[in-house]
mmCIF file of C-alpha atoms in Angstrom:
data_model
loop_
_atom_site.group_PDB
_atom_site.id
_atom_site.type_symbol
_atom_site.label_atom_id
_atom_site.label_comp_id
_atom_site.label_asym_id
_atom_site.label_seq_id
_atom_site.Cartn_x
_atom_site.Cartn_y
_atom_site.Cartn_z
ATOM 1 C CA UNK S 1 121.924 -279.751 107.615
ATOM 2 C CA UNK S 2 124.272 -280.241 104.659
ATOM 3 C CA UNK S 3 127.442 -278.065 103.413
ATOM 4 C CA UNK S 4 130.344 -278.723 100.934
ATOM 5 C CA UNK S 5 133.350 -278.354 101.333
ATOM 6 C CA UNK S 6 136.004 -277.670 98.350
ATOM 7 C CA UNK S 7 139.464 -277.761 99.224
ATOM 8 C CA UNK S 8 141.767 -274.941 97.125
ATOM 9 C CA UNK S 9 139.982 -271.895 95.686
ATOM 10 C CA UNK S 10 142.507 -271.707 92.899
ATOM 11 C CA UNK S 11 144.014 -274.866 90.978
ATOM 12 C CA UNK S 12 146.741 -274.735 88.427
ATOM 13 C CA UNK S 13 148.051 -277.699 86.083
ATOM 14 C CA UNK S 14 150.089 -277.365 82.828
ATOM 15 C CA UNK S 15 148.173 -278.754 79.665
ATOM 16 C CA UNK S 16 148.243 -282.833 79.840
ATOM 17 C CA UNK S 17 148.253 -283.322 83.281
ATOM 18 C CA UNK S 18 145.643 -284.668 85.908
ATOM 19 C CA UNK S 19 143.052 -282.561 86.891
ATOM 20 C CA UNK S 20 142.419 -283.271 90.651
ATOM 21 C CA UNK S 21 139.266 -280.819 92.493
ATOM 22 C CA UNK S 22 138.308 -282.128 96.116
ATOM 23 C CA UNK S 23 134.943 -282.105 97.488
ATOM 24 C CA UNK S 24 133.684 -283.150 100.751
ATOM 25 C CA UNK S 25 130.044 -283.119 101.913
ATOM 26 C CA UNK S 26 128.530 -283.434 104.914
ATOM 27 C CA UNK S 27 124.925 -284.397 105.188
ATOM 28 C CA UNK S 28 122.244 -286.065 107.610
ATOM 29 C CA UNK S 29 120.447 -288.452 104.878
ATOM 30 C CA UNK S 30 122.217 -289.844 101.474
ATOM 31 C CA UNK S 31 123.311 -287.417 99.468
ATOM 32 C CA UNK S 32 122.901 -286.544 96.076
ATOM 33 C CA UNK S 33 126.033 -285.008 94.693
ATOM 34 C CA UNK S 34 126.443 -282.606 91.681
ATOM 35 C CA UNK S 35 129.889 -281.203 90.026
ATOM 36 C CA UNK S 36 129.134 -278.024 87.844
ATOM 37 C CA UNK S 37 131.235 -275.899 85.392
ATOM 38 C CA UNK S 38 130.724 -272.520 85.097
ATOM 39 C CA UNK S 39 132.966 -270.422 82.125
ATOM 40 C CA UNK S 40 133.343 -266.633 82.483
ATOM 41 C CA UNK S 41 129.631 -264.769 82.170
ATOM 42 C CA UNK S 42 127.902 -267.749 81.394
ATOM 43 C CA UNK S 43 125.506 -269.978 83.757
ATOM 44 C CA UNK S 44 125.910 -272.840 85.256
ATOM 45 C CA UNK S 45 126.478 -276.248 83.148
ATOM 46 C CA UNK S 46 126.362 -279.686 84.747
ATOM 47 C CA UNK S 47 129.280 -282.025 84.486
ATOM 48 C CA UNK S 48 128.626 -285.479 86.428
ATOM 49 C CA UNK S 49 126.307 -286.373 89.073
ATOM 50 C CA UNK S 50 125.689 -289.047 91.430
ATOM 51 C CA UNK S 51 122.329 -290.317 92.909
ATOM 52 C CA UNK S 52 122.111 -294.070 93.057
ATOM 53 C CA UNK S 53 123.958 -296.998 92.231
ATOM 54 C CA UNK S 54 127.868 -297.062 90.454
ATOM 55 C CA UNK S 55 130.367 -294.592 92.682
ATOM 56 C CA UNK S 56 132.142 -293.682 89.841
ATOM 57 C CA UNK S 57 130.488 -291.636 87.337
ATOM 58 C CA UNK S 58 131.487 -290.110 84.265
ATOM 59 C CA UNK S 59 130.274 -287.313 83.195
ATOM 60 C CA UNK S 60 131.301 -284.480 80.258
ATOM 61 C CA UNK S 61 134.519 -283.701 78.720
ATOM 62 C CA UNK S 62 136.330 -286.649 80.085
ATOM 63 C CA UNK S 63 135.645 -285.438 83.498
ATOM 64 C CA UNK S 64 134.634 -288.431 86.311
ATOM 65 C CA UNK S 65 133.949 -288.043 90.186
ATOM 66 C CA UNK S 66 133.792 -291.320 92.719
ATOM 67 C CA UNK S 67 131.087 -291.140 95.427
ATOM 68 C CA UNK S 68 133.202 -292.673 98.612
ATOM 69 C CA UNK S 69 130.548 -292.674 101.755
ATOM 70 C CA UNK S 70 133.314 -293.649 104.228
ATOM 71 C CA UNK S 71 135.411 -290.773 103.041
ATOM 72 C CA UNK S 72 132.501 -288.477 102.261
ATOM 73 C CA UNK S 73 134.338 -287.592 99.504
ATOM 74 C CA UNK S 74 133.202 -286.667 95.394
ATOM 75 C CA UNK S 75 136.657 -285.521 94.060
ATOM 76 C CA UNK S 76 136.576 -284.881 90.620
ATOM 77 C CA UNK S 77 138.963 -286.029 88.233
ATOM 78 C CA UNK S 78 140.158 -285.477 84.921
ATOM 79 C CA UNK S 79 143.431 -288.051 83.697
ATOM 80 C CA UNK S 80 144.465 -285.128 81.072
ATOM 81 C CA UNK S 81 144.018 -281.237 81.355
ATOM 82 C CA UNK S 82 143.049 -278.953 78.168
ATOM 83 C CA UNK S 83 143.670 -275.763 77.788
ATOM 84 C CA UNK S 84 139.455 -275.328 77.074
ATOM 85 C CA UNK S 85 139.305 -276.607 80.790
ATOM 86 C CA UNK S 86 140.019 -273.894 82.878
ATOM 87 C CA UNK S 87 137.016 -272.392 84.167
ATOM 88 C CA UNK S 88 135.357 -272.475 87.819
ATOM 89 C CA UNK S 89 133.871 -276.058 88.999
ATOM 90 C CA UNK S 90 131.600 -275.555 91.930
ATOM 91 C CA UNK S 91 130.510 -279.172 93.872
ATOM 92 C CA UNK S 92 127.142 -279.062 94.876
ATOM 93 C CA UNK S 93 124.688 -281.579 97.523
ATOM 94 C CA UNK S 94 121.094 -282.057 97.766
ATOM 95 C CA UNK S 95 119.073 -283.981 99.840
ATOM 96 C CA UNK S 96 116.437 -284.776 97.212
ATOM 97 C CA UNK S 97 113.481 -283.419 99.972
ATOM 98 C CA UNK S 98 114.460 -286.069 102.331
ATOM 99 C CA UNK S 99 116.548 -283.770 105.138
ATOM 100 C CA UNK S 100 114.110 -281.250 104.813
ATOM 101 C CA UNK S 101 114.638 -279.236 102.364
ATOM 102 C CA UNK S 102 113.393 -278.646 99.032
ATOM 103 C CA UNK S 103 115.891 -280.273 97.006
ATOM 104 C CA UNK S 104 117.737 -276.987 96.523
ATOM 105 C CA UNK S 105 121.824 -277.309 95.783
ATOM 106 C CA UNK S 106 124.274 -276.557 98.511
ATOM 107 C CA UNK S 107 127.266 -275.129 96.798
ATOM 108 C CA UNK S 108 130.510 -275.340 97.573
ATOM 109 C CA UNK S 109 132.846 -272.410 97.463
ATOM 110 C CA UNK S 110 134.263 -272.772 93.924
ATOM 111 C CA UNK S 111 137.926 -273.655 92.629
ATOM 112 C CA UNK S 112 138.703 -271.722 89.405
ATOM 113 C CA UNK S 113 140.668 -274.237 87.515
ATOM 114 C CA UNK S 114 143.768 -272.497 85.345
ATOM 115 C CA UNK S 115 145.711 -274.585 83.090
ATOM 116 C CA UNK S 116 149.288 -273.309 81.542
ATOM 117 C CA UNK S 117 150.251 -274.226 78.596
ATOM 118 C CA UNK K 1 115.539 -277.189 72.597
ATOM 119 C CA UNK K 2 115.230 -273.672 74.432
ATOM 120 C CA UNK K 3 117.381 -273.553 77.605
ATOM 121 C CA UNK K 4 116.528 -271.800 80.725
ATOM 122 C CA UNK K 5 116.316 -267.542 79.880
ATOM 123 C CA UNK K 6 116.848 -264.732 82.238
ATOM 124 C CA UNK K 7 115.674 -260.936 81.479
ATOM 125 C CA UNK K 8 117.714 -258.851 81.868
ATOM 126 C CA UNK K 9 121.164 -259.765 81.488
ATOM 127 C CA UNK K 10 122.647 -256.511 83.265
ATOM 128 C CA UNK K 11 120.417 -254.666 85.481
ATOM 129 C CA UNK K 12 121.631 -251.304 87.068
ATOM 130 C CA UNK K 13 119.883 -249.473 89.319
ATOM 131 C CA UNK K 14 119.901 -246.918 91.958
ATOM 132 C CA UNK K 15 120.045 -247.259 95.751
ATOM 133 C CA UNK K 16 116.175 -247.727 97.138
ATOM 134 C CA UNK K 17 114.411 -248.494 93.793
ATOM 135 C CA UNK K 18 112.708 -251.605 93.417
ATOM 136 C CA UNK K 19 114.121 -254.218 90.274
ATOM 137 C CA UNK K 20 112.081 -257.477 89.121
ATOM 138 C CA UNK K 21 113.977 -260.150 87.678
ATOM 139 C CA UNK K 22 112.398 -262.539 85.180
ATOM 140 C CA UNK K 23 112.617 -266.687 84.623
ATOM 141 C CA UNK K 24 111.220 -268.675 81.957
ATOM 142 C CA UNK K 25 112.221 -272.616 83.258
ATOM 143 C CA UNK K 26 112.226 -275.401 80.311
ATOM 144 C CA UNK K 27 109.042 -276.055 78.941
ATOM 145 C CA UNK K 28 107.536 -278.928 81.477
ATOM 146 C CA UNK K 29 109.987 -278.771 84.416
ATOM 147 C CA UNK K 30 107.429 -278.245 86.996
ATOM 148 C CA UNK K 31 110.709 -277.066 89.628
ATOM 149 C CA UNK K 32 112.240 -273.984 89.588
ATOM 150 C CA UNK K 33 115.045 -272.592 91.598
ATOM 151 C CA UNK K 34 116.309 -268.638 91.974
ATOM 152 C CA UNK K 35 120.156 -268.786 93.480
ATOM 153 C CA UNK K 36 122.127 -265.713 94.599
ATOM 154 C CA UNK K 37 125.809 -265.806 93.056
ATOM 155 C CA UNK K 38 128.105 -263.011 95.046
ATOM 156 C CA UNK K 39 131.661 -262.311 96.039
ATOM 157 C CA UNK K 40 131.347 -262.779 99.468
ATOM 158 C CA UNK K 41 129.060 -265.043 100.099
ATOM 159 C CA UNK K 42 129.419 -267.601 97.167
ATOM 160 C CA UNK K 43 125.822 -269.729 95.431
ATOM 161 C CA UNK K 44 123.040 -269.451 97.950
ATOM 162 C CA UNK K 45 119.271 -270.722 97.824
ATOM 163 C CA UNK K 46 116.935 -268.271 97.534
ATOM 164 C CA UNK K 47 113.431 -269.585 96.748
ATOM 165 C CA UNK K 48 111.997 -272.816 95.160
ATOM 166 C CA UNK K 49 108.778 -273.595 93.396
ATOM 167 C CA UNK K 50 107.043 -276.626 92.736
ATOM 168 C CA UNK K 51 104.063 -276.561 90.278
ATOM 169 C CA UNK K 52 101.231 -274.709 92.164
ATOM 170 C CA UNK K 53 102.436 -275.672 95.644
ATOM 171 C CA UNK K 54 103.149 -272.505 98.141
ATOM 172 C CA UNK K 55 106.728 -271.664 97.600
ATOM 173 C CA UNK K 56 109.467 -272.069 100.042
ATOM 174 C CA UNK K 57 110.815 -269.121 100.762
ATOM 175 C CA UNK K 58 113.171 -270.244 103.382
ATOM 176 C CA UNK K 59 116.537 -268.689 101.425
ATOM 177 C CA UNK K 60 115.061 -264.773 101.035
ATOM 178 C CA UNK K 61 117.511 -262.476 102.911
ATOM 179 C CA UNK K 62 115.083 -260.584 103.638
ATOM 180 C CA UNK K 63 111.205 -259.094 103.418
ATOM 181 C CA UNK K 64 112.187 -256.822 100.612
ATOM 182 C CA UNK K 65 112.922 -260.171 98.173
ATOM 183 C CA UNK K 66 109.639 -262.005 97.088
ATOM 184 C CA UNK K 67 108.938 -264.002 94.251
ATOM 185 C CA UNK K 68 105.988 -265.193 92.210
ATOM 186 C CA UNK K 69 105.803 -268.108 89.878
ATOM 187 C CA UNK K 70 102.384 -267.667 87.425
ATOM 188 C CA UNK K 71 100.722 -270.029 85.691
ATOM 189 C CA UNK K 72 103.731 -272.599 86.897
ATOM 190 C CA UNK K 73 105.733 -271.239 84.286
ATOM 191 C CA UNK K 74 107.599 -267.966 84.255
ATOM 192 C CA UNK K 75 109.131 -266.300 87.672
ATOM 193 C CA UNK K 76 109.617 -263.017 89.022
ATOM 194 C CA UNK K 77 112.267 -261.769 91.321
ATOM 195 C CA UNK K 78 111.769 -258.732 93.157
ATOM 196 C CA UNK K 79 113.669 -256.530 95.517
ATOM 197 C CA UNK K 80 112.622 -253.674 96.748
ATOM 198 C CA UNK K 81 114.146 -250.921 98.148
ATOM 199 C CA UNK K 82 117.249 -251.794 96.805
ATOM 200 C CA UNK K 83 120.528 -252.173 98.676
ATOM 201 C CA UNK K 84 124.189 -252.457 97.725
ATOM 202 C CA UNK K 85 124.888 -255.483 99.031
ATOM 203 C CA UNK K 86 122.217 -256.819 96.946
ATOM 204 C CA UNK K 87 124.710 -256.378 93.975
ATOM 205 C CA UNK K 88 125.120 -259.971 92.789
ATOM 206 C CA UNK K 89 124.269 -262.766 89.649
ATOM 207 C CA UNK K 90 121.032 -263.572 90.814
ATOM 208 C CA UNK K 91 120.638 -267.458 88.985
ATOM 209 C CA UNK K 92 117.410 -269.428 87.877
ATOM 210 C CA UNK K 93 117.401 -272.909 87.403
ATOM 211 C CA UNK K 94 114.593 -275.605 86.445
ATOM 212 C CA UNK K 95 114.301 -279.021 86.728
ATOM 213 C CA UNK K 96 112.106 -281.987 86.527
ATOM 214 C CA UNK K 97 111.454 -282.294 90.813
ATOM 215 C CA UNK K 98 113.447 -282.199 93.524
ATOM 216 C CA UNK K 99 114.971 -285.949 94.172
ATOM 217 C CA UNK K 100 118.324 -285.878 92.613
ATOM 218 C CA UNK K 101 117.171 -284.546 88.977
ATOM 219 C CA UNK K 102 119.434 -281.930 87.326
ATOM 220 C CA UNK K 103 118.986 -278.491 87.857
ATOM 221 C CA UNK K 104 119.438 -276.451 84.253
ATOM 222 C CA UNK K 105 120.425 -273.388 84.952
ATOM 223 C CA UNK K 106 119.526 -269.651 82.994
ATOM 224 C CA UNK K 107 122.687 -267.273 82.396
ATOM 225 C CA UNK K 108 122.226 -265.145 85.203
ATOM 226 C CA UNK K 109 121.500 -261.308 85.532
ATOM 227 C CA UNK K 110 123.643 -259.177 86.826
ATOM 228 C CA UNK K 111 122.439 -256.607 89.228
ATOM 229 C CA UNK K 112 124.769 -253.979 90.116
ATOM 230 C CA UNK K 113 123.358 -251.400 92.806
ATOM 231 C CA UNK K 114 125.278 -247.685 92.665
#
């Protein structure tokens, strides 16, 4: 079985300053790992993601995660916050079909991001 | 090119009617997803469906949620007998398969339940 984990449902940082969202997964086989950003009434919209290879990934709007198996960690980062940031990031984990399931997401909880100006 | 489109946007309806919910994935995405977004209980799984393989329906609350995928193209949610706590974003998404390929997701409807 997998779950997620997101520490803090709410986050605040002024404008300019590092953008810091923790995730931790749990999960029988290797994990694909998803962070997504959803803005008020709209969908979902992928950020970063991490199946194979490099740890750290980058992904949109400056945003970047690291994949660290020892911590099973994917904390997302972001080195300066904008004002067009806040919104709610949800981290997300898959098995890719190999655990079992059908590749469906495993959400975290959500941490709604505000930034102050 | 054309995202992922949910009809309707805003569904209400009334206590014990049934409601069907409607997907159209990206054109050649041969996955497709339907999530449950609520207050209490956060994103959940629902049902996925790949190309014309039997669905798994292990996420469906219950017997009065079933889904059909036609033509491995557009899906239908439906819930009968409608409860209030099935008041929630109910969420499509599509993707190319199942190992580690992003899930696009539609913008939701909204069912509210009075």
């Amino acid at each position: 079985a997998q779950s997620v984990t997101q520490l803090g449902s709410h986050v605040s940082v002024s404008e300019g300053a590092l953008v810091l969202l923790r995730c931790n997964y749990s999960s029988s086989v290797p994990p694909y790992l998803f962070w997504y950003v959803q803005y008020p009434n709209q969908g979902l919209q992928l950020l970063l993601k991490y199946t194979t290879g490099a740890t750290l990934v980058k992904g949109i709007n400056g945003f970047e995660a690291e994949f660290k198996k020892s911590e099973t960690s994917f904390h997302l980062t972001k080195p300066s916050a904008h004002m067009s940031d806040a919104a709610e990031y949800f981290c997300a984990v898959s098995d890719g079909g190999d655990g079992g399931s059908q590749g469906n997401l495993i959400f975290g909880k959500g941490t709604k991001l505000s930034v102050k100006p | 090119g054309a995202g992922v489109s949910q009809s309707p946007s805003n569904k209400v309806t009334e206590k014990g009617k049934d409601v069907e919910l409607r997907c159209d994935p990206i054109s050649g995405h041969t996955a497709l997803y339907w999530y449950r977004q609520s207050l209490g209980q956060g994103l959940e799984f629902l049902i996925y469906f790949q190309g014309n393989s039997a669905p798994d329906k292990s996420g469906l609350p219950s017997d009065r949620f079933s889904a059909e995928r036609t033509g491995g193209s557009v899906s239908t949610l439906t819930i009968q007998r409608t409860q209030q706590e099935d008041s929630a974003v109910y969420l499509c998404a599509s993707s190319f398969g199942r190992r580690g390929y992003e899930q696009y997701f539609g913008p939701g409807t909204r069912l509210t339940v009075t």
